[in-house]
XYZ file of N, CA and C in Angstrom:
384
model
N -53.659 -104.509 -22.810
C -54.094 -105.824 -23.253
C -53.092 -106.442 -24.223
N -52.550 -105.617 -25.132
C -51.595 -106.143 -26.100
C -50.329 -106.649 -25.419
N -49.909 -105.963 -24.326
C -48.720 -106.382 -23.602
C -48.922 -107.783 -23.022
N -50.115 -108.053 -22.497
C -50.426 -109.371 -21.945
C -50.386 -110.417 -23.056
N -50.918 -110.080 -24.212
C -50.899 -110.995 -25.366
C -49.451 -111.253 -25.794
N -48.623 -110.222 -25.744
C -47.220 -110.373 -26.109
C -46.535 -111.361 -25.169
N -46.787 -111.236 -23.874
C -46.182 -112.166 -22.909
C -46.629 -113.596 -23.194
N -47.910 -113.757 -23.518
C -48.422 -115.076 -23.872
C -47.713 -115.617 -25.113
N -47.560 -114.767 -26.137
C -46.906 -115.185 -27.378
C -45.459 -115.588 -27.133
N -44.755 -114.813 -26.305
C -43.354 -115.127 -26.006
C -43.230 -116.483 -25.325
N -44.068 -116.715 -24.336
C -44.014 -117.988 -23.632
C -44.398 -119.140 -24.562
N -45.421 -118.935 -25.367
C -45.828 -119.969 -26.324
C -44.701 -120.273 -27.306
N -44.012 -119.235 -27.757
C -42.895 -119.440 -28.682
C -41.800 -120.280 -28.039
N -41.389 -119.904 -26.834
C -40.308 -120.643 -26.184
C -40.730 -122.053 -25.830
N -41.993 -122.242 -25.494
C -42.473 -123.601 -25.249
C -42.478 -124.416 -26.534
N -42.811 -123.800 -27.651
C -42.786 -124.536 -28.921
C -41.347 -124.856 -29.317
N -40.427 -123.962 -28.970
C -39.020 -124.243 -29.254
C -38.466 -125.332 -28.337
N -39.106 -125.547 -27.184
C -38.669 -126.607 -26.273
C -38.825 -127.971 -26.929
N -39.758 -128.077 -27.857
C -39.961 -129.322 -28.597
C -39.196 -129.307 -29.910
N -38.229 -128.441 -29.997
C -37.470 -128.211 -31.224
C -36.742 -129.472 -31.667
N -36.894 -129.811 -32.923
C -36.235 -131.006 -33.460
C -35.363 -130.682 -34.671
N -34.999 -129.431 -34.818
C -34.132 -129.047 -35.923
C -34.818 -128.201 -36.974
N -36.119 -128.107 -36.896
C -36.860 -127.259 -37.832
C -37.957 -126.557 -37.046
N -38.168 -125.293 -37.355
C -39.229 -124.554 -36.671
C -40.583 -125.142 -37.049
N -41.398 -125.383 -36.048
C -42.734 -125.910 -36.307
C -43.589 -124.831 -36.961
N -44.693 -125.251 -37.543
C -45.623 -124.304 -38.152
C -46.129 -123.330 -37.095
N -46.377 -123.845 -35.887
C -46.822 -122.992 -34.777
C -45.766 -121.937 -34.446
N -44.497 -122.345 -34.373
C -43.420 -121.407 -34.052
C -43.302 -120.328 -35.129
N -43.446 -120.705 -36.375
C -43.357 -119.738 -37.474
C -44.485 -118.704 -37.357
N -45.698 -119.155 -37.036
C -46.824 -118.228 -36.863
C -46.570 -117.283 -35.687
N -46.046 -117.823 -34.598
C -45.752 -116.989 -33.432
C -44.676 -115.957 -33.756
N -43.652 -116.382 -34.488
C -42.598 -115.450 -34.890
C -43.166 -114.321 -35.745
N -44.054 -114.663 -36.666
C -44.662 -113.650 -37.536
C -45.460 -112.630 -36.724
N -46.212 -113.120 -35.752
C -46.998 -112.191 -34.934
C -46.093 -111.343 -34.038
N -45.069 -111.957 -33.463
C -44.155 -111.208 -32.596
C -43.346 -110.177 -33.372
N -43.087 -110.436 -34.632
C -42.314 -109.510 -35.464
C -42.983 -108.140 -35.541
N -44.288 -108.112 -35.398
C -45.030 -106.851 -35.508
C -45.141 -106.114 -34.175
N -44.588 -106.680 -33.121
C -44.728 -106.082 -31.783
C -43.478 -105.302 -31.404
N -43.687 -104.143 -30.838
C -42.552 -103.304 -30.446
C -42.325 -103.302 -28.938
N -43.013 -104.183 -28.225
C -42.837 -104.259 -26.779
C -41.421 -104.716 -26.428
N -40.905 -104.177 -25.320
C -39.597 -104.625 -24.845
C -39.705 -106.041 -24.302
N -38.636 -106.784 -24.479
C -38.595 -108.156 -23.979
C -38.428 -108.172 -22.466
N -39.033 -109.151 -21.796
C -38.708 -109.351 -20.388
C -37.226 -109.748 -20.278
N -36.580 -109.413 -19.173
C -35.141 -109.695 -19.036
C -34.750 -111.155 -19.281
N -35.590 -112.091 -18.869
C -35.258 -113.505 -19.071
C -35.040 -113.826 -20.549
N -35.890 -113.310 -21.402
C -35.777 -113.574 -22.844
C -34.529 -112.900 -23.416
N -34.271 -111.687 -22.955
C -33.062 -110.992 -23.409
C -31.821 -111.768 -22.981
N -31.808 -112.249 -21.741
C -30.663 -113.023 -21.243
C -30.423 -114.282 -22.072
N -31.489 -115.007 -22.328
C -31.359 -116.283 -23.046
C -30.807 -116.086 -24.451
N -31.236 -115.034 -25.114
C -30.809 -114.821 -26.494
C -29.693 -113.784 -26.621
N -29.080 -113.461 -25.478
C -27.948 -112.535 -25.424
C -28.260 -111.222 -26.148
N -29.415 -110.676 -25.818
C -29.858 -109.397 -26.366
C -29.801 -108.334 -25.274
N -29.680 -107.072 -25.647
C -29.705 -106.010 -24.628
C -31.097 -105.921 -24.008
N -31.169 -105.384 -22.799
C -32.464 -105.263 -22.124
C -33.407 -104.292 -22.821
N -32.894 -103.528 -23.749
C -33.742 -102.622 -24.523
C -34.338 -103.310 -25.754
N -34.015 -104.579 -25.974
C -34.478 -105.305 -27.159
C -35.997 -105.458 -27.161
N -36.546 -105.485 -28.356
C -37.991 -105.644 -28.548
C -38.302 -107.046 -29.062
N -39.589 -107.323 -29.168
C -40.021 -108.608 -29.731
C -39.476 -108.791 -31.146
N -39.491 -107.723 -31.924
C -38.971 -107.802 -33.289
C -37.482 -108.154 -33.282
N -36.732 -107.631 -32.322
C -35.309 -107.972 -32.196
C -35.141 -109.457 -31.883
N -36.014 -109.970 -31.026
C -35.960 -111.391 -30.687
C -36.208 -112.246 -31.925
N -37.199 -111.875 -32.707
C -37.512 -112.632 -33.930
C -36.305 -112.624 -34.867
N -35.705 -111.460 -35.056
C -34.515 -111.377 -35.913
C -33.401 -112.267 -35.374
N -33.228 -112.257 -34.054
C -32.170 -113.065 -33.433
C -32.434 -114.548 -33.659
N -33.644 -114.996 -33.399
C -33.972 -116.421 -33.569
C -33.761 -116.837 -35.014
N -34.169 -116.008 -35.949
C -34.020 -116.350 -37.369
C -32.559 -116.369 -37.813
N -31.695 -115.704 -37.056
C -30.268 -115.680 -37.415
C -29.487 -116.861 -36.828
N -30.121 -117.617 -35.944
C -29.424 -118.704 -35.251
C -29.481 -120.012 -36.039
N -28.485 -120.829 -35.803
C -28.477 -122.176 -36.390
C -29.437 -123.068 -35.596
N -29.687 -124.237 -36.132
C -30.559 -125.195 -35.447
C -30.011 -125.543 -34.068
N -28.719 -125.776 -33.984
C -28.097 -126.121 -32.698
C -28.214 -124.965 -31.705
N -28.010 -123.743 -32.165
C -28.101 -122.585 -31.283
C -29.527 -122.399 -30.753
N -30.503 -122.634 -31.591
C -31.901 -122.533 -31.147
C -32.178 -123.590 -30.088
N -31.697 -124.795 -30.302
C -31.912 -125.862 -29.331
C -31.269 -125.520 -27.988
N -30.051 -124.989 -27.996
C -29.364 -124.614 -26.752
C -30.115 -123.480 -26.063
N -30.537 -122.476 -26.804
C -31.262 -121.351 -26.222
C -32.597 -121.803 -25.626
N -33.267 -122.698 -26.306
C -34.537 -123.212 -25.804
C -34.333 -123.962 -24.493
N -33.307 -124.786 -24.439
C -32.978 -125.511 -23.211
C -32.629 -124.523 -22.096
N -31.842 -123.512 -22.417
C -31.456 -122.512 -21.424
C -32.691 -121.797 -20.880
N -33.622 -121.464 -21.745
C -34.840 -120.798 -21.297
C -35.564 -121.649 -20.262
N -35.692 -122.939 -20.528
C -36.394 -123.827 -19.593
C -35.692 -123.850 -18.240
N -34.358 -123.921 -18.246
C -33.581 -123.941 -16.996
C -33.742 -122.610 -16.261
N -33.580 -121.504 -16.959
C -33.665 -120.183 -16.323
C -35.070 -119.935 -15.773
N -36.058 -120.349 -16.524
C -37.444 -120.142 -16.074
C -37.725 -120.971 -14.823
N -37.240 -122.188 -14.793
C -37.398 -123.045 -13.609
C -36.734 -122.382 -12.396
N -35.566 -121.812 -12.613
C -34.855 -121.119 -11.535
C -35.684 -119.951 -11.006
N -36.254 -119.163 -11.890
C -37.120 -118.060 -11.462
C -38.295 -118.571 -10.637
N -38.897 -119.653 -11.080
C -40.049 -120.209 -10.376
C -39.660 -120.722 -8.993
N -38.520 -121.359 -8.905
C -38.053 -121.871 -7.604
C -37.798 -120.722 -6.640
N -37.206 -119.660 -7.132
C -36.924 -118.517 -6.263
C -38.206 -117.871 -5.741
N -39.255 -117.889 -6.539
C -40.534 -117.326 -6.103
C -41.223 -118.212 -5.065
N -40.878 -119.477 -5.015
C -41.548 -120.431 -4.133
C -40.825 -120.593 -2.799
N -40.107 -119.614 -2.382
C -39.344 -119.677 -1.137
C -40.230 -120.085 0.042
N -39.839 -121.156 0.740
C -40.649 -121.668 1.858
C -40.402 -120.876 3.153
N -41.179 -119.857 3.382
C -40.986 -118.996 4.552
C -41.412 -119.703 5.838
N -42.589 -120.261 5.847
C -43.124 -120.916 7.049
C -43.012 -122.429 6.938
N -41.808 -122.913 6.716
C -41.594 -124.344 6.549
C -40.744 -124.888 7.692
N -40.738 -126.193 7.786
C -39.903 -126.835 8.797
C -38.433 -126.697 8.403
N -37.531 -126.876 9.344
C -36.100 -126.804 9.019
C -35.698 -127.808 7.928
N -36.311 -128.984 7.942
C -36.001 -129.987 6.922
C -36.455 -129.524 5.539
N -37.635 -128.918 5.477
C -38.147 -128.422 4.197
C -37.287 -127.271 3.684
N -36.866 -126.404 4.590
C -36.002 -125.294 4.199
C -34.661 -125.806 3.688
N -34.114 -126.819 4.368
C -32.844 -127.402 3.936
C -32.983 -128.056 2.564
N -34.088 -128.763 2.350
C -34.328 -129.401 1.051
C -34.470 -128.339 -0.033
N -35.180 -127.270 0.283
C -35.353 -126.171 -0.668
C -33.999 -125.555 -1.014
N -33.190 -125.260 -0.013
C -31.873 -124.663 -0.249
C -30.982 -125.582 -1.086
N -31.056 -126.880 -0.833
C -30.272 -127.842 -1.623
C -30.744 -127.835 -3.076
N -32.059 -127.776 -3.275
C -32.603 -127.736 -4.633
C -32.183 -126.452 -5.341
N -32.259 -125.330 -4.633
C -31.850 -124.050 -5.220
C -30.379 -124.105 -5.613
N -29.550 -124.689 -4.778
C -28.118 -124.771 -5.089
C -27.872 -125.636 -6.328
N -28.585 -126.752 -6.445
C -28.447 -127.606 -7.640
C -28.861 -126.836 -8.895
N -29.945 -126.090 -8.790
C -30.417 -125.329 -9.943
C -29.444 -124.194 -10.267
N -28.871 -123.555 -9.252
C -27.872 -122.504 -9.498
C -26.676 -123.064 -10.271
N -26.239 -124.241 -9.897
C -25.127 -124.881 -10.616
C -25.540 -125.162 -12.062
N -26.750 -125.658 -12.238
C -27.255 -125.921 -13.583
C -27.361 -124.634 -14.391
N -27.796 -123.554 -13.752
C -27.896 -122.258 -14.432
C -26.512 -121.786 -14.861
N -25.531 -121.922 -13.981
C -24.166 -121.487 -14.312
C -23.623 -122.282 -15.501
N -23.824 -123.580 -15.479
C -23.371 -124.422 -16.608
C -24.110 -124.052 -17.892
N -25.395 -123.811 -17.753
C -26.208 -123.465 -18.912
C -25.782 -122.124 -19.485
N -25.500 -121.156 -18.616
C -25.022 -119.850 -19.093
C -23.725 -120.007 -19.894
N -22.826 -120.840 -19.391
C -21.557 -121.064 -20.098
C -21.807 -121.717 -21.454
N -22.668 -122.727 -21.477
C -22.980 -123.397 -22.742
C -23.686 -122.453 -23.709
N -24.549 -121.616 -23.177
C -25.274 -120.653 -23.999
C -24.313 -119.629 -24.593
N -23.412 -119.108 -23.775
C -22.452 -118.126 -24.263
C -21.572 -118.734 -25.363
N -21.191 -119.982 -25.179
C -20.366 -120.665 -26.173
C -21.167 -120.919 -27.463
N -22.411 -121.348 -27.313
C -23.225 -121.688 -28.479
C -23.637 -120.459 -29.289
N -23.847 -119.326 -28.612
C -24.367 -118.163 -29.308
C -23.270 -117.169 -29.707
N -22.035 -117.606 -29.677
C -20.920 -116.717 -30.088
C -21.098 -116.281 -31.518
């Protein structure tokens, strides 16, 4: 049950950071405090976004976020949204679709892949 709550907290945190305006919201601070006490390993997406090892825990994520500048948090938050969208698109693969729908899907996936590649480069540069 706690693992499920942790996943909820992680998503809530990144969603609150999506509205980031240069200062952590009161909600984000509360989420960080709760996540700091969790020793669960991060899902790979979160580790990727914050350039953490796959063995990183929630507490490691909190330390990482607190060590970042305002600009770095904004870039990481944007990257999370792009990467998460990419994951969702890949899960929605149209198996029983018309050729036109499959072509549209493939074109969308390619656009998102390009966006992911650009975002990864910007993220790597921002989080140096």
